[in-house]
Amino acid sequence: MLTQDKVKIGMIGLGYVGLPLAVEFGKIMPVIGLDIIPERIDELKRGKDSSLEVTPDELAKATQLTFTCDPEELKDCNVYIITVPTPIDNHKRPDLSPLESASRTIGKIISKGDVVIYESTVYPGATEEVCIPLLEQASGLTFNEDFFAGYSPERINPGDKEHRVTNILKVTSGSTPEIADFVDDLYKTVITAGTHKASSIKVAEASKVIENTQRDVNIGLINELAQIFAHLGIDTQEVLEAAGTKWNFLPFRPGLVGGHCIGVDPYYLVHKAQEVGYTPTIIPATRALNDNMGQYVAQRVIRLMAQHRRSIVGATVLLLGFTFKENCPDLRNTRVIDIMEELKVYHANISVYDPWIDSDEAKHEYNITLEKTLSPNTYDAIIIAVAHDEFKAMGIKKIRALCKPGAVIFDAKYLFTANETDGRL
């Protein structure tokens, strides 16, 4: 059986999840990082990470980490960690094609005794039902005889400089009791927060998918309350602050629910539940409510503009922020796009300003051209869509100066007080 001192890791996928993990392992053991995007490999070889998850200094400290686009260079590895995306398609169904492709790729190069560990978020059973058969087919090897598997769900929080890969407790699992111990011991070498060894791969998969489902449901409740309070003429933030004086009140806030986790993972659980004959109710209802928050924000702004005797037709509206969360360049599944699309229906002219975004990526992914500078007395409405520190630092006076007389400022992120803006969630 493989021992820790003989481990050579192949990290498949060098995004927000794979790169930080590869860097930590690369400080103490040989690691080859594989990504299918040549530009990504080139920048990492130059010591730069455009996702801003890893600093140049941290990359330099990973002295045993190398990068490649060629899977053949991973042939000498014996532990493969797969950290590719698991998105949903246009019909909100799980899209496992990146995971399937990675499994086929690794299946072609694994050898007897190797261990393949998955970190991508999936529904319970996906690793053993979907991925393992592909590994067997591509390799000609037999699962749990010739090669083994583990599952250790990622818990990366993009843009979070406090909760890092090493200080977030890691759930681990393996396809046999011995492999479960091996996987657990492997992660313990870099995870200072410790590990939790689950009893099976399926339990570990389920634990991950409900982490984000739970948050989704809680945020969905607050989003619904925010809409109720708007009808009642009550400020939601004031209500939450009052309720929060009770020791066990959960401090969730309303807002857009996007990104690669909370806005996606619940659909994986719904899919699997329906596959085994159970029709969930709370989770789909929450997803529908949260997915409609962008349209709700747009409609709130339109009503405010009407109250200020300003027409949305032909209006110039500025969106401050476009990423899926604050202080992070990640555009994946941003729901700010929903605000934009809803306003476009009313023939509004939309401008987007976000200092965190790469302009080429914004153009490629969403066909938007970012504003490079902001001019005073220009906008009929401004929507603070993302709570970047830069917007807070601007202050409400500078933001108000960008507006035409009688314009509307809507604060979707509670950056400013209720009295400083014309409306907020």
Short mmCIF file of N, CA, C and O in Angstrom, two decimals, residues 319-396:
data_model
loop_
_atom_site.label_atom_id
_atom_site.label_comp_id
_atom_site.label_asym_id
_atom_site.label_seq_id
_atom_site.Cartn_x
_atom_site.Cartn_y
_atom_site.Cartn_z
N LEU A 319 -24.47 50.25 -12.36
CA LEU A 319 -24.32 49.14 -11.41
C LEU A 319 -22.94 49.23 -10.79
O LEU A 319 -21.92 49.12 -11.49
N LEU A 320 -22.89 49.44 -9.49
CA LEU A 320 -21.62 49.43 -8.77
C LEU A 320 -21.35 48.01 -8.30
O LEU A 320 -21.94 47.53 -7.34
N GLY A 321 -20.48 47.31 -9.02
CA GLY A 321 -20.14 45.93 -8.70
C GLY A 321 -20.82 44.95 -9.62
O GLY A 321 -21.99 45.12 -10.00
N PHE A 322 -20.07 43.90 -10.00
CA PHE A 322 -20.63 42.87 -10.87
C PHE A 322 -20.20 41.47 -10.46
O PHE A 322 -20.78 40.48 -10.92
N THR A 323 -19.20 41.33 -9.60
CA THR A 323 -18.77 40.00 -9.15
C THR A 323 -19.85 39.37 -8.28
O THR A 323 -20.78 40.05 -7.83
N PHE A 324 -19.71 38.07 -8.00
CA PHE A 324 -20.76 37.41 -7.23
C PHE A 324 -20.67 37.73 -5.75
O PHE A 324 -21.62 37.52 -5.00
N LYS A 325 -19.52 38.28 -5.30
CA LYS A 325 -19.38 38.66 -3.89
C LYS A 325 -18.34 39.77 -3.78
O LYS A 325 -17.61 40.05 -4.74
N GLU A 326 -18.25 40.36 -2.61
CA GLU A 326 -17.37 41.50 -2.42
C GLU A 326 -15.90 41.12 -2.36
O GLU A 326 -15.55 40.01 -1.96
N ASN A 327 -15.06 42.07 -2.78
CA ASN A 327 -13.60 41.97 -2.67
C ASN A 327 -13.05 40.68 -3.27
O ASN A 327 -12.20 40.01 -2.69
N CYS A 328 -13.56 40.34 -4.44
CA CYS A 328 -13.20 39.09 -5.11
C CYS A 328 -13.43 39.26 -6.60
O CYS A 328 -14.44 39.84 -7.01
N PRO A 329 -12.52 38.78 -7.45
CA PRO A 329 -12.69 38.95 -8.90
C PRO A 329 -13.55 37.88 -9.56
O PRO A 329 -13.66 37.86 -10.79
N ASP A 330 -14.16 37.00 -8.78
CA ASP A 330 -14.88 35.85 -9.31
C ASP A 330 -16.22 36.27 -9.93
O ASP A 330 -17.09 36.81 -9.25
N LEU A 331 -16.39 35.98 -11.20
CA LEU A 331 -17.62 36.31 -11.93
C LEU A 331 -18.58 35.14 -12.06
O LEU A 331 -19.70 35.31 -12.56
N ARG A 332 -18.17 33.97 -11.60
CA ARG A 332 -18.98 32.77 -11.83
C ARG A 332 -20.38 32.90 -11.24
O ARG A 332 -20.54 33.17 -10.05
N ASN A 333 -21.37 32.69 -12.08
CA ASN A 333 -22.76 32.67 -11.66
C ASN A 333 -23.15 33.93 -10.88
O ASN A 333 -23.95 33.86 -9.95
N THR A 334 -22.60 35.09 -11.25
CA THR A 334 -23.03 36.32 -10.59
C THR A 334 -24.48 36.61 -10.93
O THR A 334 -24.91 36.50 -12.08
N ARG A 335 -25.26 36.97 -9.94
CA ARG A 335 -26.66 37.25 -10.17
C ARG A 335 -26.92 38.74 -10.39
O ARG A 335 -28.06 39.15 -10.60
N VAL A 336 -25.85 39.53 -10.40
CA VAL A 336 -26.00 40.93 -10.77
C VAL A 336 -26.48 41.03 -12.22
O VAL A 336 -27.18 41.96 -12.60
N ILE A 337 -26.14 40.03 -13.01
CA ILE A 337 -26.59 40.00 -14.40
C ILE A 337 -28.11 40.02 -14.50
O ILE A 337 -28.68 40.55 -15.45
N ASP A 338 -28.79 39.47 -13.49
CA ASP A 338 -30.26 39.44 -13.51
C ASP A 338 -30.84 40.85 -13.37
O ASP A 338 -31.88 41.16 -13.96
N ILE A 339 -30.19 41.68 -12.56
CA ILE A 339 -30.63 43.07 -12.44
C ILE A 339 -30.49 43.76 -13.79
O ILE A 339 -31.40 44.45 -14.26
N MET A 340 -29.34 43.56 -14.42
CA MET A 340 -29.08 44.18 -15.72
C MET A 340 -30.11 43.75 -16.76
O MET A 340 -30.68 44.59 -17.47
N GLU A 341 -30.35 42.45 -16.86
CA GLU A 341 -31.26 41.95 -17.88
C GLU A 341 -32.68 42.46 -17.66
O GLU A 341 -33.40 42.75 -18.62
N GLU A 342 -33.10 42.56 -16.42
CA GLU A 342 -34.44 43.05 -16.13
C GLU A 342 -34.58 44.52 -16.51
O GLU A 342 -35.58 44.94 -17.09
N LEU A 343 -33.58 45.32 -16.22
CA LEU A 343 -33.62 46.74 -16.56
C LEU A 343 -33.57 46.96 -18.07
O LEU A 343 -34.18 47.90 -18.60
N LYS A 344 -32.86 46.08 -18.77
CA LYS A 344 -32.78 46.20 -20.22
C LYS A 344 -34.14 45.99 -20.88
O LYS A 344 -34.42 46.55 -21.96
N VAL A 345 -34.99 45.19 -20.26
CA VAL A 345 -36.34 44.98 -20.79
C VAL A 345 -37.08 46.31 -20.91
O VAL A 345 -37.92 46.50 -21.81
N TYR A 346 -36.77 47.23 -20.00
CA TYR A 346 -37.43 48.54 -19.99
C TYR A 346 -36.61 49.59 -20.76
O TYR A 346 -36.82 50.79 -20.59
N HIS A 347 -35.66 49.12 -21.56
CA HIS A 347 -34.86 49.99 -22.43
C HIS A 347 -34.01 50.99 -21.66
O HIS A 347 -33.78 52.12 -22.12
N ALA A 348 -33.53 50.56 -20.50
CA ALA A 348 -32.57 51.37 -19.76
C ALA A 348 -31.17 51.17 -20.34
O ALA A 348 -30.87 50.13 -20.92
N ASN A 349 -30.33 52.17 -20.19
CA ASN A 349 -28.93 52.08 -20.60
C ASN A 349 -28.09 51.75 -19.37
O ASN A 349 -28.05 52.53 -18.42
N ILE A 350 -27.43 50.61 -19.40
CA ILE A 350 -26.75 50.10 -18.21
C ILE A 350 -25.25 50.30 -18.31
O ILE A 350 -24.63 49.94 -19.33
N SER A 351 -24.66 50.86 -17.27
CA SER A 351 -23.21 50.96 -17.14
C SER A 351 -22.78 50.12 -15.95
O SER A 351 -23.51 50.02 -14.95
N VAL A 352 -21.61 49.51 -16.06
CA VAL A 352 -21.10 48.66 -14.98
C VAL A 352 -19.71 49.14 -14.59
O VAL A 352 -18.83 49.30 -15.45
N TYR A 353 -19.52 49.34 -13.30
CA TYR A 353 -18.20 49.71 -12.78
C TYR A 353 -17.82 48.72 -11.69
O TYR A 353 -18.55 48.56 -10.71
N ASP A 354 -16.69 48.04 -11.87
CA ASP A 354 -16.21 47.09 -10.88
C ASP A 354 -14.69 47.01 -10.95
O ASP A 354 -14.14 46.44 -11.90
N PRO A 355 -14.00 47.58 -9.97
CA PRO A 355 -12.53 47.61 -10.01
C PRO A 355 -11.87 46.25 -9.82
O PRO A 355 -10.66 46.12 -10.02
N TRP A 356 -12.64 45.23 -9.46
CA TRP A 356 -12.07 43.91 -9.22
C TRP A 356 -12.06 43.02 -10.45
O TRP A 356 -11.44 41.96 -10.46
N ILE A 357 -12.74 43.42 -11.50
CA ILE A 357 -12.96 42.53 -12.64
C ILE A 357 -11.94 42.77 -13.74
O ILE A 357 -11.58 43.91 -14.05
N ASP A 358 -11.51 41.68 -14.36
CA ASP A 358 -10.72 41.75 -15.58
C ASP A 358 -11.65 42.08 -16.73
O ASP A 358 -12.63 41.37 -16.98
N SER A 359 -11.37 43.16 -17.45
CA SER A 359 -12.28 43.64 -18.49
C SER A 359 -12.44 42.63 -19.63
O SER A 359 -13.54 42.48 -20.19
N ASP A 360 -11.38 41.91 -19.96
CA ASP A 360 -11.48 40.91 -21.03
C ASP A 360 -12.40 39.76 -20.62
O ASP A 360 -13.18 39.26 -21.43
N GLU A 361 -12.28 39.35 -19.36
CA GLU A 361 -13.15 38.26 -18.86
C GLU A 361 -14.61 38.70 -18.85
O GLU A 361 -15.50 37.92 -19.21
N ALA A 362 -14.87 39.93 -18.43
CA ALA A 362 -16.24 40.44 -18.41
C ALA A 362 -16.84 40.47 -19.81
O ALA A 362 -18.01 40.14 -20.01
N LYS A 363 -16.01 40.85 -20.77
CA LYS A 363 -16.48 40.90 -22.16
C LYS A 363 -16.74 39.50 -22.68
O LYS A 363 -17.76 39.25 -23.35
N HIS A 364 -15.85 38.57 -22.36
CA HIS A 364 -15.97 37.20 -22.86
C HIS A 364 -17.15 36.47 -22.22
O HIS A 364 -17.91 35.78 -22.91
N GLU A 365 -17.30 36.61 -20.91
CA GLU A 365 -18.31 35.83 -20.19
C GLU A 365 -19.71 36.42 -20.29
O GLU A 365 -20.71 35.68 -20.35
N TYR A 366 -19.82 37.76 -20.28
CA TYR A 366 -21.14 38.38 -20.22
C TYR A 366 -21.37 39.46 -21.29
O TYR A 366 -22.41 40.11 -21.29
N ASN A 367 -20.38 39.64 -22.15
CA ASN A 367 -20.48 40.64 -23.21
C ASN A 367 -20.78 42.03 -22.66
O ASN A 367 -21.61 42.77 -23.21
N ILE A 368 -20.11 42.40 -21.58
CA ILE A 368 -20.27 43.74 -21.03
C ILE A 368 -18.94 44.47 -21.11
O ILE A 368 -17.87 43.87 -20.99
N THR A 369 -19.03 45.77 -21.33
CA THR A 369 -17.85 46.63 -21.36
C THR A 369 -17.84 47.46 -20.09
O THR A 369 -18.79 48.21 -19.82
N LEU A 370 -16.82 47.29 -19.29
CA LEU A 370 -16.76 47.97 -18.00
C LEU A 370 -16.43 49.45 -18.15
O LEU A 370 -15.67 49.84 -19.05
N GLU A 371 -16.99 50.26 -17.27
CA GLU A 371 -16.63 51.67 -17.19
C GLU A 371 -15.27 51.78 -16.52
O GLU A 371 -15.03 51.18 -15.47
N LYS A 372 -14.38 52.54 -17.14
CA LYS A 372 -13.05 52.73 -16.55
C LYS A 372 -13.02 53.91 -15.59
O LYS A 372 -12.25 53.92 -14.62
N THR A 373 -13.84 54.92 -15.85
CA THR A 373 -13.94 56.09 -14.98
C THR A 373 -15.41 56.45 -14.79
O THR A 373 -16.27 56.05 -15.60
N LEU A 374 -15.70 57.18 -13.73
CA LEU A 374 -17.06 57.61 -13.44
C LEU A 374 -17.12 59.13 -13.47
O LEU A 374 -16.29 59.80 -12.87
N SER A 375 -18.13 59.64 -14.16
CA SER A 375 -18.26 61.08 -14.31
C SER A 375 -19.42 61.61 -13.46
O SER A 375 -20.46 60.94 -13.32
N PRO A 376 -19.27 62.79 -12.90
CA PRO A 376 -20.35 63.37 -12.08
C PRO A 376 -21.56 63.76 -12.92
O PRO A 376 -21.45 63.97 -14.13
N ASN A 377 -22.71 63.84 -12.25
CA ASN A 377 -23.95 64.31 -12.86
C ASN A 377 -24.31 63.53 -14.12
O ASN A 377 -24.70 64.10 -15.13
N THR A 378 -24.19 62.20 -14.03
CA THR A 378 -24.36 61.35 -15.22
C THR A 378 -25.54 60.40 -15.13
O THR A 378 -26.19 60.12 -16.14
N TYR A 379 -25.84 59.89 -13.94
CA TYR A 379 -26.74 58.73 -13.84
C TYR A 379 -28.11 59.08 -13.27
O TYR A 379 -28.24 59.89 -12.35
N ASP A 380 -29.13 58.41 -13.84
CA ASP A 380 -30.49 58.57 -13.34
C ASP A 380 -30.76 57.65 -12.16
O ASP A 380 -31.68 57.90 -11.37
N ALA A 381 -29.98 56.59 -12.05
CA ALA A 381 -30.10 55.67 -10.91
C ALA A 381 -28.77 54.96 -10.73
O ALA A 381 -28.06 54.69 -11.70
N ILE A 382 -28.45 54.68 -9.48
CA ILE A 382 -27.25 53.90 -9.14
C ILE A 382 -27.67 52.77 -8.21
O ILE A 382 -28.37 53.00 -7.23
N ILE A 383 -27.24 51.57 -8.56
CA ILE A 383 -27.52 50.40 -7.72
C ILE A 383 -26.21 49.88 -7.15
O ILE A 383 -25.30 49.50 -7.90
N ILE A 384 -26.08 49.91 -5.83
CA ILE A 384 -24.90 49.33 -5.18
C ILE A 384 -25.16 47.84 -5.07
O ILE A 384 -25.88 47.37 -4.19
N ALA A 385 -24.57 47.07 -6.00
CA ALA A 385 -24.90 45.65 -6.13
C ALA A 385 -23.92 44.74 -5.41
O ALA A 385 -24.26 43.60 -5.09
N VAL A 386 -22.69 45.21 -5.18
CA VAL A 386 -21.66 44.41 -4.53
C VAL A 386 -20.95 45.29 -3.50
O VAL A 386 -20.66 46.45 -3.77
N ALA A 387 -20.66 44.73 -2.35
CA ALA A 387 -20.11 45.51 -1.24
C ALA A 387 -18.59 45.57 -1.26
O ALA A 387 -17.92 45.28 -0.25
N HIS A 388 -18.01 45.96 -2.38
CA HIS A 388 -16.56 46.12 -2.44
C HIS A 388 -16.12 47.22 -1.47
O HIS A 388 -16.82 48.24 -1.31
N ASP A 389 -14.96 47.04 -0.88
CA ASP A 389 -14.42 48.06 0.03
C ASP A 389 -14.28 49.41 -0.67
O ASP A 389 -14.43 50.46 -0.04
N GLU A 390 -13.96 49.38 -1.96
CA GLU A 390 -13.78 50.63 -2.71
C GLU A 390 -15.04 51.48 -2.71
O GLU A 390 -14.96 52.72 -2.67
N PHE A 391 -16.20 50.83 -2.75
CA PHE A 391 -17.46 51.59 -2.78
C PHE A 391 -17.76 52.21 -1.42
O PHE A 391 -18.27 53.32 -1.32
N LYS A 392 -17.45 51.46 -0.38
CA LYS A 392 -17.61 52.00 0.97
C LYS A 392 -16.69 53.20 1.17
O LYS A 392 -17.08 54.23 1.74
N ALA A 393 -15.45 53.06 0.66
CA ALA A 393 -14.47 54.14 0.81
C ALA A 393 -14.87 55.38 0.01
O ALA A 393 -14.54 56.51 0.40
N MET A 394 -15.58 55.21 -1.10
CA MET A 394 -16.04 56.36 -1.89
C MET A 394 -16.92 57.27 -1.05
O MET A 394 -16.84 58.50 -1.16
N GLY A 395 -17.76 56.65 -0.23
CA GLY A 395 -18.69 57.43 0.58
C GLY A 395 -19.92 57.83 -0.22
O GLY A 395 -19.88 57.95 -1.45
N ILE A 396 -20.99 58.05 0.49
CA ILE A 396 -22.26 58.33 -0.19
C ILE A 396 -22.24 59.67 -0.90
O ILE A 396 -22.90 59.85 -1.93
#
